[in-house]
Amino acid sequence: MTKCWFDCKTVIVTGASSGIGRLLSEKLIKDHGCNVIGIARTESKLAALKEELGRYSHKFCYYAFDVSDKNKWAELADTFEKENRQIDILINNAGILPKFDRFENYSLEEIDSAMEINFFSSVYSMKALMPNVLKSESAAIINVASSAALCSLAGTSVYSASKAALKSFTDAVREETRGRCYIGLICPGFTKTDIFRSQKKSSSKAQKAMDMVSTSCDRMVRLIINSMWKKKKDSVFGIDAHLMDTGCRLIGPYCSGISSKVMKISGLEIFRDIFAE
Ligand SMILES: NC(=O)c1ccc[n+]([C@@H]2O[C@H](COP(=O)([O-])OP(=O)(O)OC[C@H]3O[C@@H](n4cnc5c(N)ncnc54)[C@H](OP(=O)(O)O)[C@@H]3O)[C@@H](O)[C@H]2O)c1
């Protein structure tokens, strides 16, 4: 593999226990010789990843905590300072997808939780760790948002808002740290991971439709690594994400309207409650 700027760097990956974050951790370790510090809540899954890494396992360590706990981030920053440990790259990937539903059906707790995990966790991690990261010659922060940050769909009010907040925050901090830190924003479309676990069970017709527009996790991770390699500012990945991005650029809020009509006409059960009379 040709040398690239993040080879052998120390990288924090949040959401390393599953899906995109897990595979990203694996590839950074195996293909780029990185030392990865994985963060997620489920310790057993992080331990399983370490085990599966076999001869590479010394390159992976982990901390099991909730990324929306700001005190944990402060403690972690203290630990690194005491150990004199340089962090080169912070990848804020952990996130949740609340079930597709009408805004009026979400409890305030569900709304708080989505905002905390999908948005504030990145604010907390960056607040605590930026002083450390900025000391690196290869300082970089990658925030994983979503195509939902570019175009809001019915049934995703809270998720879209949390990811749009992350996008706006990232855009501003990027300008403030220009020349000192590479800051990338990734907006994936539907990707085949377990993130849909809390959604209604799909029929085979719905599953087929989802599969048609979804990107495999392996491809998504390759695209993310390629985007990091080229130090791209904004990356939109997946057919659905490109359609939403282009649609919103061309016709603005009408794109949300058209997309919602398509969701309604599709009759798919995952969207049914959103449009019930
Ligand atoms: N898959 C898609 O279609 C898609 C599309 C657009 C954007 N994205 C974004 O891509 C990112 C990764 O998603 P994915 O598809 O890989 O989902 P996933 O397979 O469900 O993985 C999510 C990861 O985030 C961690 N996580 C969730 N809440 C956490 C918390 N409070 N504290 C610590 N870790 C937490 C989970 O670990 P624990 O449960 O062990 O804590 C898990 O490792 C998310 O930000 C998601 O919004 C995904």
mmCIF file of C-alpha atoms and ligand atoms in Angstrom:
data_model
loop_
_atom_site.group_PDB
_atom_site.id
_atom_site.type_symbol
_atom_site.label_atom_id
_atom_site.label_comp_id
_atom_site.label_asym_id
_atom_site.label_seq_id
_atom_site.Cartn_x
_atom_site.Cartn_y
_atom_site.Cartn_z
ATOM 1 C CA MET A 1 0.000 0.000 0.000
ATOM 2 C CA THR A 2 1.348 3.474 -0.938
ATOM 3 C CA LYS A 3 2.283 5.687 1.974
ATOM 4 C CA CYS A 4 -0.407 8.061 3.110
ATOM 5 C CA TRP A 5 -0.446 10.876 5.678
ATOM 6 C CA PHE A 6 -2.278 8.912 8.366
ATOM 7 C CA ASP A 7 -0.160 5.742 8.224
ATOM 8 C CA CYS A 8 0.921 4.646 11.736
ATOM 9 C CA LYS A 9 -0.948 7.517 13.444
ATOM 10 C CA THR A 10 -2.867 7.274 16.706
ATOM 11 C CA VAL A 11 -6.579 7.486 15.998
ATOM 12 C CA ILE A 12 -9.630 7.616 18.266
ATOM 13 C CA VAL A 13 -12.703 6.029 16.677
ATOM 14 C CA THR A 14 -16.016 6.383 18.473
ATOM 15 C CA GLY A 15 -18.644 3.755 17.773
ATOM 16 C CA ALA A 16 -15.881 1.172 17.251
ATOM 17 C CA SER A 17 -17.976 -1.725 18.507
ATOM 18 C CA SER A 18 -20.185 -2.066 15.440
ATOM 19 C CA GLY A 19 -20.861 -1.164 11.794
ATOM 20 C CA ILE A 20 -18.837 1.594 10.139
ATOM 21 C CA GLY A 21 -16.685 2.366 13.206
ATOM 22 C CA ARG A 22 -15.703 -1.261 13.725
ATOM 23 C CA LEU A 23 -14.652 -1.833 10.120
ATOM 24 C CA LEU A 24 -12.945 1.553 9.942
ATOM 25 C CA SER A 25 -10.897 0.648 13.046
ATOM 26 C CA GLU A 26 -9.935 -2.675 11.488
ATOM 27 C CA LYS A 27 -8.821 -1.132 8.195
ATOM 28 C CA LEU A 28 -6.882 1.705 9.840
ATOM 29 C CA ILE A 29 -4.996 -0.903 11.868
ATOM 30 C CA LYS A 30 -4.436 -3.570 9.214
ATOM 31 C CA ASP A 31 -3.965 -1.429 6.092
ATOM 32 C CA HIS A 32 -2.397 1.690 7.609
ATOM 33 C CA GLY A 33 -0.574 0.495 10.731
ATOM 34 C CA CYS A 34 -2.549 2.922 12.921
ATOM 35 C CA ASN A 35 -2.929 2.550 16.674
ATOM 36 C CA VAL A 36 -6.660 2.778 17.274
ATOM 37 C CA ILE A 37 -8.366 3.728 20.522
ATOM 38 C CA GLY A 38 -11.934 2.508 20.189
ATOM 39 C CA ILE A 39 -14.835 3.932 22.167
ATOM 40 C CA ALA A 40 -18.365 2.567 22.580
ATOM 41 C CA ARG A 41 -20.681 1.506 25.403
ATOM 42 C CA THR A 42 -20.611 -2.277 24.919
ATOM 43 C CA GLU A 43 -17.348 -3.504 26.404
ATOM 44 C CA SER A 44 -17.889 -7.123 25.290
ATOM 45 C CA LYS A 45 -18.058 -6.044 21.615
ATOM 46 C CA LEU A 46 -14.890 -3.954 21.940
ATOM 47 C CA ALA A 47 -13.138 -6.909 23.603
ATOM 48 C CA ALA A 48 -14.358 -9.206 20.808
ATOM 49 C CA LEU A 49 -12.889 -6.850 18.191
ATOM 50 C CA LYS A 50 -9.550 -6.838 20.022
ATOM 51 C CA GLU A 51 -9.589 -10.632 20.072
ATOM 52 C CA GLU A 52 -10.494 -10.887 16.387
ATOM 53 C CA LEU A 53 -7.630 -8.591 15.447
ATOM 54 C CA GLY A 54 -5.273 -11.457 16.340
ATOM 55 C CA ARG A 55 -1.669 -10.496 15.598
ATOM 56 C CA TYR A 56 -2.747 -6.856 15.273
ATOM 57 C CA SER A 57 -4.513 -6.778 18.642
ATOM 58 C CA HIS A 58 -1.700 -4.789 20.315
ATOM 59 C CA LYS A 59 -2.678 -1.910 18.006
ATOM 60 C CA PHE A 60 -6.171 -1.672 19.480
ATOM 61 C CA CYS A 61 -7.148 -0.518 22.936
ATOM 62 C CA TYR A 62 -10.533 0.631 24.075
ATOM 63 C CA TYR A 63 -12.558 2.585 26.607
ATOM 64 C CA ALA A 64 -16.166 1.625 27.215
ATOM 65 C CA PHE A 65 -18.309 4.662 27.989
ATOM 66 C CA ASP A 66 -21.254 6.674 26.761
ATOM 67 C CA VAL A 67 -19.964 9.370 24.380
ATOM 68 C CA SER A 68 -22.675 11.748 25.575
ATOM 69 C CA ASP A 69 -21.095 11.834 29.058
ATOM 70 C CA LYS A 70 -18.943 14.978 28.988
ATOM 71 C CA ASN A 71 -17.122 14.038 32.212
ATOM 72 C CA LYS A 72 -15.810 10.858 30.594
ATOM 73 C CA TRP A 73 -14.248 12.894 27.801
ATOM 74 C CA ALA A 74 -12.584 15.218 30.318
ATOM 75 C CA GLU A 75 -11.269 12.169 32.242
ATOM 76 C CA LEU A 76 -9.940 10.627 29.027
ATOM 77 C CA ALA A 77 -8.149 13.848 28.095
ATOM 78 C CA ASP A 78 -6.548 13.874 31.575
ATOM 79 C CA THR A 79 -5.445 10.261 31.165
ATOM 80 C CA PHE A 80 -3.753 11.036 27.837
ATOM 81 C CA GLU A 81 -2.059 14.081 29.323
ATOM 82 C CA LYS A 82 -0.701 12.061 32.265
ATOM 83 C CA GLU A 83 0.517 9.351 29.888
ATOM 84 C CA ASN A 84 1.950 12.005 27.573
ATOM 85 C CA ARG A 85 -0.002 10.317 24.792
ATOM 86 C CA GLN A 86 -0.345 12.182 21.490
ATOM 87 C CA ILE A 87 -3.656 11.752 19.653
ATOM 88 C CA ASP A 88 -3.324 12.561 15.945
ATOM 89 C CA ILE A 89 -6.822 11.920 14.647
ATOM 90 C CA LEU A 90 -10.262 11.985 16.269
ATOM 91 C CA ILE A 91 -13.087 10.271 14.370
ATOM 92 C CA ASN A 92 -16.518 11.053 15.817
ATOM 93 C CA ASN A 93 -18.594 8.249 14.343
ATOM 94 C CA ALA A 94 -20.841 6.977 17.184
ATOM 95 C CA GLY A 95 -24.491 7.644 16.505
ATOM 96 C CA ILE A 96 -28.033 6.351 16.811
ATOM 97 C CA LEU A 97 -31.005 6.404 14.454
ATOM 98 C CA PRO A 98 -34.253 6.892 16.384
ATOM 99 C CA LYS A 99 -37.158 4.952 14.905
ATOM 100 C CA PHE A 100 -38.793 6.665 11.921
ATOM 101 C CA ASP A 101 -41.776 8.459 13.454
ATOM 102 C CA ARG A 102 -43.675 11.710 13.629
ATOM 103 C CA PHE A 103 -42.110 14.386 15.806
ATOM 104 C CA GLU A 104 -45.225 14.451 18.008
ATOM 105 C CA ASN A 105 -44.659 10.789 18.934
ATOM 106 C CA TYR A 106 -41.117 11.238 20.254
ATOM 107 C CA SER A 107 -40.719 11.695 23.998
ATOM 108 C CA LEU A 108 -38.519 14.533 25.215
ATOM 109 C CA GLU A 109 -36.110 11.874 26.550
ATOM 110 C CA GLU A 110 -35.765 10.353 23.062
ATOM 111 C CA ILE A 111 -35.121 13.783 21.571
ATOM 112 C CA ASP A 112 -32.515 14.661 24.231
ATOM 113 C CA SER A 113 -30.776 11.352 23.774
ATOM 114 C CA ALA A 114 -30.507 11.701 19.971
ATOM 115 C CA MET A 115 -29.151 15.259 20.253
ATOM 116 C CA GLU A 116 -26.699 14.230 22.986
ATOM 117 C CA ILE A 117 -25.348 11.185 21.160
ATOM 118 C CA ASN A 118 -25.415 12.467 17.570
ATOM 119 C CA PHE A 119 -24.385 16.064 18.178
ATOM 120 C CA PHE A 120 -23.192 17.005 21.678
ATOM 121 C CA SER A 121 -20.892 13.974 21.976
ATOM 122 C CA SER A 122 -18.722 15.452 19.190
ATOM 123 C CA VAL A 123 -18.761 18.861 20.901
ATOM 124 C CA TYR A 124 -17.609 17.218 24.155
ATOM 125 C CA SER A 125 -14.919 15.073 22.526
ATOM 126 C CA MET A 126 -13.556 18.008 20.537
ATOM 127 C CA LYS A 127 -13.648 20.359 23.534
ATOM 128 C CA ALA A 128 -11.695 17.851 25.643
ATOM 129 C CA LEU A 129 -9.265 16.550 23.037
ATOM 130 C CA MET A 130 -8.589 19.397 20.595
ATOM 131 C CA PRO A 131 -5.729 20.825 22.710
ATOM 132 C CA ASN A 132 -4.030 17.428 22.427
ATOM 133 C CA VAL A 133 -4.879 16.803 18.739
ATOM 134 C CA LEU A 134 -3.739 20.277 17.669
ATOM 135 C CA LYS A 135 -0.211 19.468 18.904
ATOM 136 C CA SER A 136 0.068 16.750 16.259
ATOM 137 C CA GLU A 137 1.756 17.487 12.931
ATOM 138 C CA SER A 138 -1.034 15.430 11.338
ATOM 139 C CA ALA A 139 -3.911 16.885 13.371
ATOM 140 C CA ALA A 140 -7.270 15.758 11.998
ATOM 141 C CA ILE A 141 -10.876 15.441 13.069
ATOM 142 C CA ILE A 142 -13.471 13.552 11.040
ATOM 143 C CA ASN A 143 -17.133 13.883 11.945
ATOM 144 C CA VAL A 144 -19.617 11.361 10.589
ATOM 145 C CA ALA A 145 -22.935 13.083 9.935
ATOM 146 C CA SER A 146 -25.476 11.780 7.416
ATOM 147 C CA SER A 147 -27.267 12.633 4.177
ATOM 148 C CA ALA A 148 -30.075 13.577 6.604
ATOM 149 C CA ALA A 149 -27.982 16.655 7.441
ATOM 150 C CA LEU A 150 -28.420 17.814 3.826
ATOM 151 C CA CYS A 151 -32.108 17.060 3.287
ATOM 152 C CA SER A 152 -34.706 16.406 6.004
ATOM 153 C CA LEU A 153 -37.247 13.676 5.391
ATOM 154 C CA ALA A 154 -40.579 13.161 7.124
ATOM 155 C CA GLY A 155 -40.077 10.775 10.032
ATOM 156 C CA THR A 156 -36.497 11.893 10.680
ATOM 157 C CA SER A 157 -37.041 15.298 12.325
ATOM 158 C CA VAL A 158 -34.842 14.630 15.341
ATOM 159 C CA TYR A 159 -32.167 12.606 13.531
ATOM 160 C CA SER A 160 -31.915 15.188 10.723
ATOM 161 C CA ALA A 161 -31.692 18.053 13.225
ATOM 162 C CA SER A 162 -28.934 16.321 15.207
ATOM 163 C CA LYS A 163 -26.879 15.648 12.073
ATOM 164 C CA ALA A 164 -27.495 19.117 10.581
ATOM 165 C CA ALA A 165 -26.256 20.593 13.887
ATOM 166 C CA LEU A 166 -23.124 18.466 13.604
ATOM 167 C CA LYS A 167 -22.595 19.653 10.017
ATOM 168 C CA SER A 168 -22.945 23.367 10.896
ATOM 169 C CA PHE A 169 -20.694 22.998 13.925
ATOM 170 C CA THR A 170 -18.056 21.170 11.853
ATOM 171 C CA ASP A 171 -18.147 23.790 9.047
ATOM 172 C CA ALA A 172 -17.479 26.624 11.506
ATOM 173 C CA VAL A 173 -14.716 24.905 13.500
ATOM 174 C CA ARG A 174 -13.007 23.917 10.240
ATOM 175 C CA GLU A 175 -12.642 27.579 9.304
ATOM 176 C CA GLU A 176 -11.368 28.455 12.792
ATOM 177 C CA THR A 177 -8.658 25.788 12.668
ATOM 178 C CA ARG A 178 -7.681 26.201 9.000
ATOM 179 C CA GLY A 179 -3.982 25.473 8.561
ATOM 180 C CA ARG A 180 -3.750 23.840 12.001
ATOM 181 C CA CYS A 181 -6.034 20.856 11.585
ATOM 182 C CA TYR A 182 -7.733 18.941 8.779
ATOM 183 C CA ILE A 183 -11.447 18.677 9.534
ATOM 184 C CA GLY A 184 -13.560 16.396 7.377
ATOM 185 C CA LEU A 185 -17.302 15.822 7.316
ATOM 186 C CA ILE A 186 -18.748 12.566 6.021
ATOM 187 C CA CYS A 187 -22.395 12.349 4.963
ATOM 188 C CA PRO A 188 -23.233 8.704 4.271
ATOM 189 C CA GLY A 189 -26.513 7.584 2.799
ATOM 190 C CA PHE A 190 -28.156 4.279 3.792
ATOM 191 C CA THR A 191 -25.400 1.835 4.701
ATOM 192 C CA LYS A 192 -25.903 -1.835 5.537
ATOM 193 C CA THR A 193 -25.211 -1.916 9.291
ATOM 194 C CA ASP A 194 -27.208 -2.731 12.413
ATOM 195 C CA ILE A 195 -28.258 0.911 12.855
ATOM 196 C CA PHE A 196 -31.770 0.020 11.662
ATOM 197 C CA ARG A 197 -32.278 -2.353 14.610
ATOM 198 C CA SER A 198 -34.903 -0.134 16.263
ATOM 199 C CA GLN A 199 -36.970 0.291 13.083
ATOM 200 C CA LYS A 200 -40.079 -1.742 12.330
ATOM 201 C CA LYS A 201 -39.335 -5.136 10.774
ATOM 202 C CA SER A 202 -39.341 -4.770 6.999
ATOM 203 C CA SER A 203 -41.189 -7.011 4.579
ATOM 204 C CA SER A 204 -39.091 -8.552 1.804
ATOM 205 C CA LYS A 205 -40.418 -5.850 -0.570
ATOM 206 C CA ALA A 206 -39.227 -3.098 1.767
ATOM 207 C CA GLN A 207 -35.928 -4.861 2.322
ATOM 208 C CA LYS A 208 -35.390 -5.142 -1.450
ATOM 209 C CA ALA A 209 -36.101 -1.438 -1.899
ATOM 210 C CA MET A 210 -33.698 -0.527 0.924
ATOM 211 C CA ASP A 211 -31.021 -2.845 -0.472
ATOM 212 C CA MET A 212 -31.273 -1.183 -3.870
ATOM 213 C CA VAL A 213 -30.292 2.217 -2.515
ATOM 214 C CA SER A 214 -27.993 1.079 0.301
ATOM 215 C CA THR A 215 -24.209 0.954 0.228
ATOM 216 C CA SER A 216 -22.335 -1.986 1.768
ATOM 217 C CA CYS A 217 -20.467 -1.212 4.965
ATOM 218 C CA ASP A 218 -17.201 -2.317 3.360
ATOM 219 C CA ARG A 219 -17.627 0.105 0.437
ATOM 220 C CA MET A 220 -18.660 2.954 2.757
ATOM 221 C CA VAL A 221 -15.534 2.468 4.861
ATOM 222 C CA ARG A 222 -13.320 2.398 1.749
ATOM 223 C CA LEU A 223 -14.921 5.650 0.584
ATOM 224 C CA ILE A 224 -14.361 7.243 3.999
ATOM 225 C CA ILE A 225 -10.692 6.217 4.043
ATOM 226 C CA ASN A 226 -10.237 7.548 0.508
ATOM 227 C CA SER A 227 -11.844 10.845 1.527
ATOM 228 C CA MET A 228 -9.491 11.097 4.531
ATOM 229 C CA TRP A 229 -6.540 10.270 2.303
ATOM 230 C CA LYS A 230 -7.402 13.165 -0.037
ATOM 231 C CA LYS A 231 -8.250 15.412 2.925
ATOM 232 C CA LYS A 232 -11.652 16.199 1.450
ATOM 233 C CA LYS A 233 -13.743 18.738 3.367
ATOM 234 C CA ASP A 234 -17.199 17.346 2.674
ATOM 235 C CA SER A 235 -17.990 13.904 1.365
ATOM 236 C CA VAL A 236 -21.404 12.633 0.359
ATOM 237 C CA PHE A 237 -21.516 8.858 -0.198
ATOM 238 C CA GLY A 238 -24.267 6.583 -1.557
ATOM 239 C CA ILE A 239 -26.804 6.868 -4.404
ATOM 240 C CA ASP A 240 -29.570 8.038 -2.049
ATOM 241 C CA ALA A 241 -27.267 10.617 -0.443
ATOM 242 C CA HIS A 242 -26.239 12.015 -3.844
ATOM 243 C CA LEU A 243 -29.886 12.262 -4.915
ATOM 244 C CA MET A 244 -30.798 14.099 -1.714
ATOM 245 C CA ASP A 245 -27.786 16.402 -1.934
ATOM 246 C CA THR A 246 -28.323 17.292 -5.600
ATOM 247 C CA GLY A 247 -32.097 17.592 -5.113
ATOM 248 C CA CYS A 248 -31.697 20.005 -2.220
ATOM 249 C CA ARG A 249 -29.144 22.098 -4.100
ATOM 250 C CA LEU A 250 -31.446 22.339 -7.143
ATOM 251 C CA ILE A 251 -34.894 22.692 -5.626
ATOM 252 C CA GLY A 252 -34.250 23.409 -1.941
ATOM 253 C CA PRO A 253 -37.058 22.412 0.443
ATOM 254 C CA TYR A 254 -39.177 20.998 -2.437
ATOM 255 C CA CYS A 255 -36.784 18.032 -2.366
ATOM 256 C CA SER A 256 -38.004 17.077 1.135
ATOM 257 C CA GLY A 257 -41.598 17.319 -0.138
ATOM 258 C CA ILE A 258 -40.964 15.126 -3.168
ATOM 259 C CA SER A 259 -38.984 12.569 -1.143
ATOM 260 C CA SER A 260 -41.760 12.402 1.450
ATOM 261 C CA LYS A 261 -44.350 11.820 -1.295
ATOM 262 C CA VAL A 262 -42.234 8.947 -2.647
ATOM 263 C CA MET A 263 -41.999 7.466 0.877
ATOM 264 C CA LYS A 264 -45.773 7.743 1.290
ATOM 265 C CA ILE A 265 -46.623 6.240 -2.115
ATOM 266 C CA SER A 266 -44.163 3.374 -1.535
ATOM 267 C CA GLY A 267 -46.550 2.033 1.147
ATOM 268 C CA LEU A 268 -43.564 0.487 2.941
ATOM 269 C CA GLU A 269 -44.379 -0.389 6.559
ATOM 270 C CA ILE A 270 -41.375 1.436 8.022
ATOM 271 C CA PHE A 271 -42.889 4.715 6.812
ATOM 272 C CA ARG A 272 -46.581 3.846 7.322
ATOM 273 C CA ASP A 273 -47.098 5.399 10.786
ATOM 274 C CA ILE A 274 -45.549 8.673 9.639
ATOM 275 C CA PHE A 275 -48.231 9.219 7.018
ATOM 276 C CA ALA A 276 -51.218 7.607 8.789
ATOM 277 C CA GLU A 277 -54.326 9.817 8.530
HETATM 278 N N1 LIG B 1 -25.882 3.038 8.525
HETATM 279 C C1 LIG B 1 -26.419 4.066 7.895
HETATM 280 O O1 LIG B 1 -27.301 3.909 7.021
HETATM 281 C C2 LIG B 1 -25.934 5.458 8.194
HETATM 282 C C3 LIG B 1 -26.337 6.485 7.329
HETATM 283 C C4 LIG B 1 -25.926 7.781 7.587
HETATM 284 C C5 LIG B 1 -25.124 8.047 8.684
HETATM 285 N N2 LIG B 1 -24.750 7.030 9.512
HETATM 286 C C6 LIG B 1 -23.950 7.368 10.684
HETATM 287 O O2 LIG B 1 -22.791 6.558 10.727
HETATM 288 C C7 LIG B 1 -22.402 6.393 12.102
HETATM 289 C C8 LIG B 1 -22.134 4.915 12.371
HETATM 290 O O3 LIG B 1 -23.356 4.221 12.220
HETATM 291 P P1 LIG B 1 -23.455 2.663 11.879
HETATM 292 O O4 LIG B 1 -24.330 2.527 10.714
HETATM 293 O O5 LIG B 1 -22.130 2.045 11.883
HETATM 294 O O6 LIG B 1 -24.319 2.200 13.152
HETATM 295 P P2 LIG B 1 -24.151 0.995 14.185
HETATM 296 O O7 LIG B 1 -23.717 -0.237 13.498
HETATM 297 O O8 LIG B 1 -25.402 0.996 14.968
HETATM 298 O O9 LIG B 1 -22.947 1.507 15.107
HETATM 299 C C9 LIG B 1 -23.103 2.608 15.949
HETATM 300 C C10 LIG B 1 -21.924 2.660 16.887
HETATM 301 O O10 LIG B 1 -22.081 3.796 17.749
HETATM 302 C C11 LIG B 1 -21.938 3.361 19.093
HETATM 303 N N3 LIG B 1 -22.759 4.175 19.971
HETATM 304 C C12 LIG B 1 -24.081 4.476 19.857
HETATM 305 N N4 LIG B 1 -24.473 5.226 20.880
HETATM 306 C C13 LIG B 1 -23.381 5.410 21.674
HETATM 307 C C14 LIG B 1 -23.159 6.085 22.899
HETATM 308 N N5 LIG B 1 -24.132 6.740 23.530
HETATM 309 N N6 LIG B 1 -21.920 6.054 23.435
HETATM 310 C C15 LIG B 1 -20.919 5.381 22.830
HETATM 311 N N7 LIG B 1 -21.067 4.740 21.661
HETATM 312 C C16 LIG B 1 -22.290 4.738 21.091
HETATM 313 C C17 LIG B 1 -22.401 1.906 19.098
HETATM 314 O O11 LIG B 1 -21.789 1.180 20.150
HETATM 315 P P3 LIG B 1 -22.528 0.741 21.512
HETATM 316 O O12 LIG B 1 -23.943 0.419 21.188
HETATM 317 O O13 LIG B 1 -21.689 -0.412 21.959
HETATM 318 O O14 LIG B 1 -22.374 1.910 22.411
HETATM 319 C C18 LIG B 1 -21.815 1.434 17.774
HETATM 320 O O15 LIG B 1 -20.467 1.085 17.930
HETATM 321 C C19 LIG B 1 -23.522 6.991 12.945
HETATM 322 O O16 LIG B 1 -23.147 8.272 13.390
HETATM 323 C C20 LIG B 1 -24.675 7.090 11.980
HETATM 324 O O17 LIG B 1 -25.579 8.127 12.312
HETATM 325 C C21 LIG B 1 -25.126 5.741 9.298
#
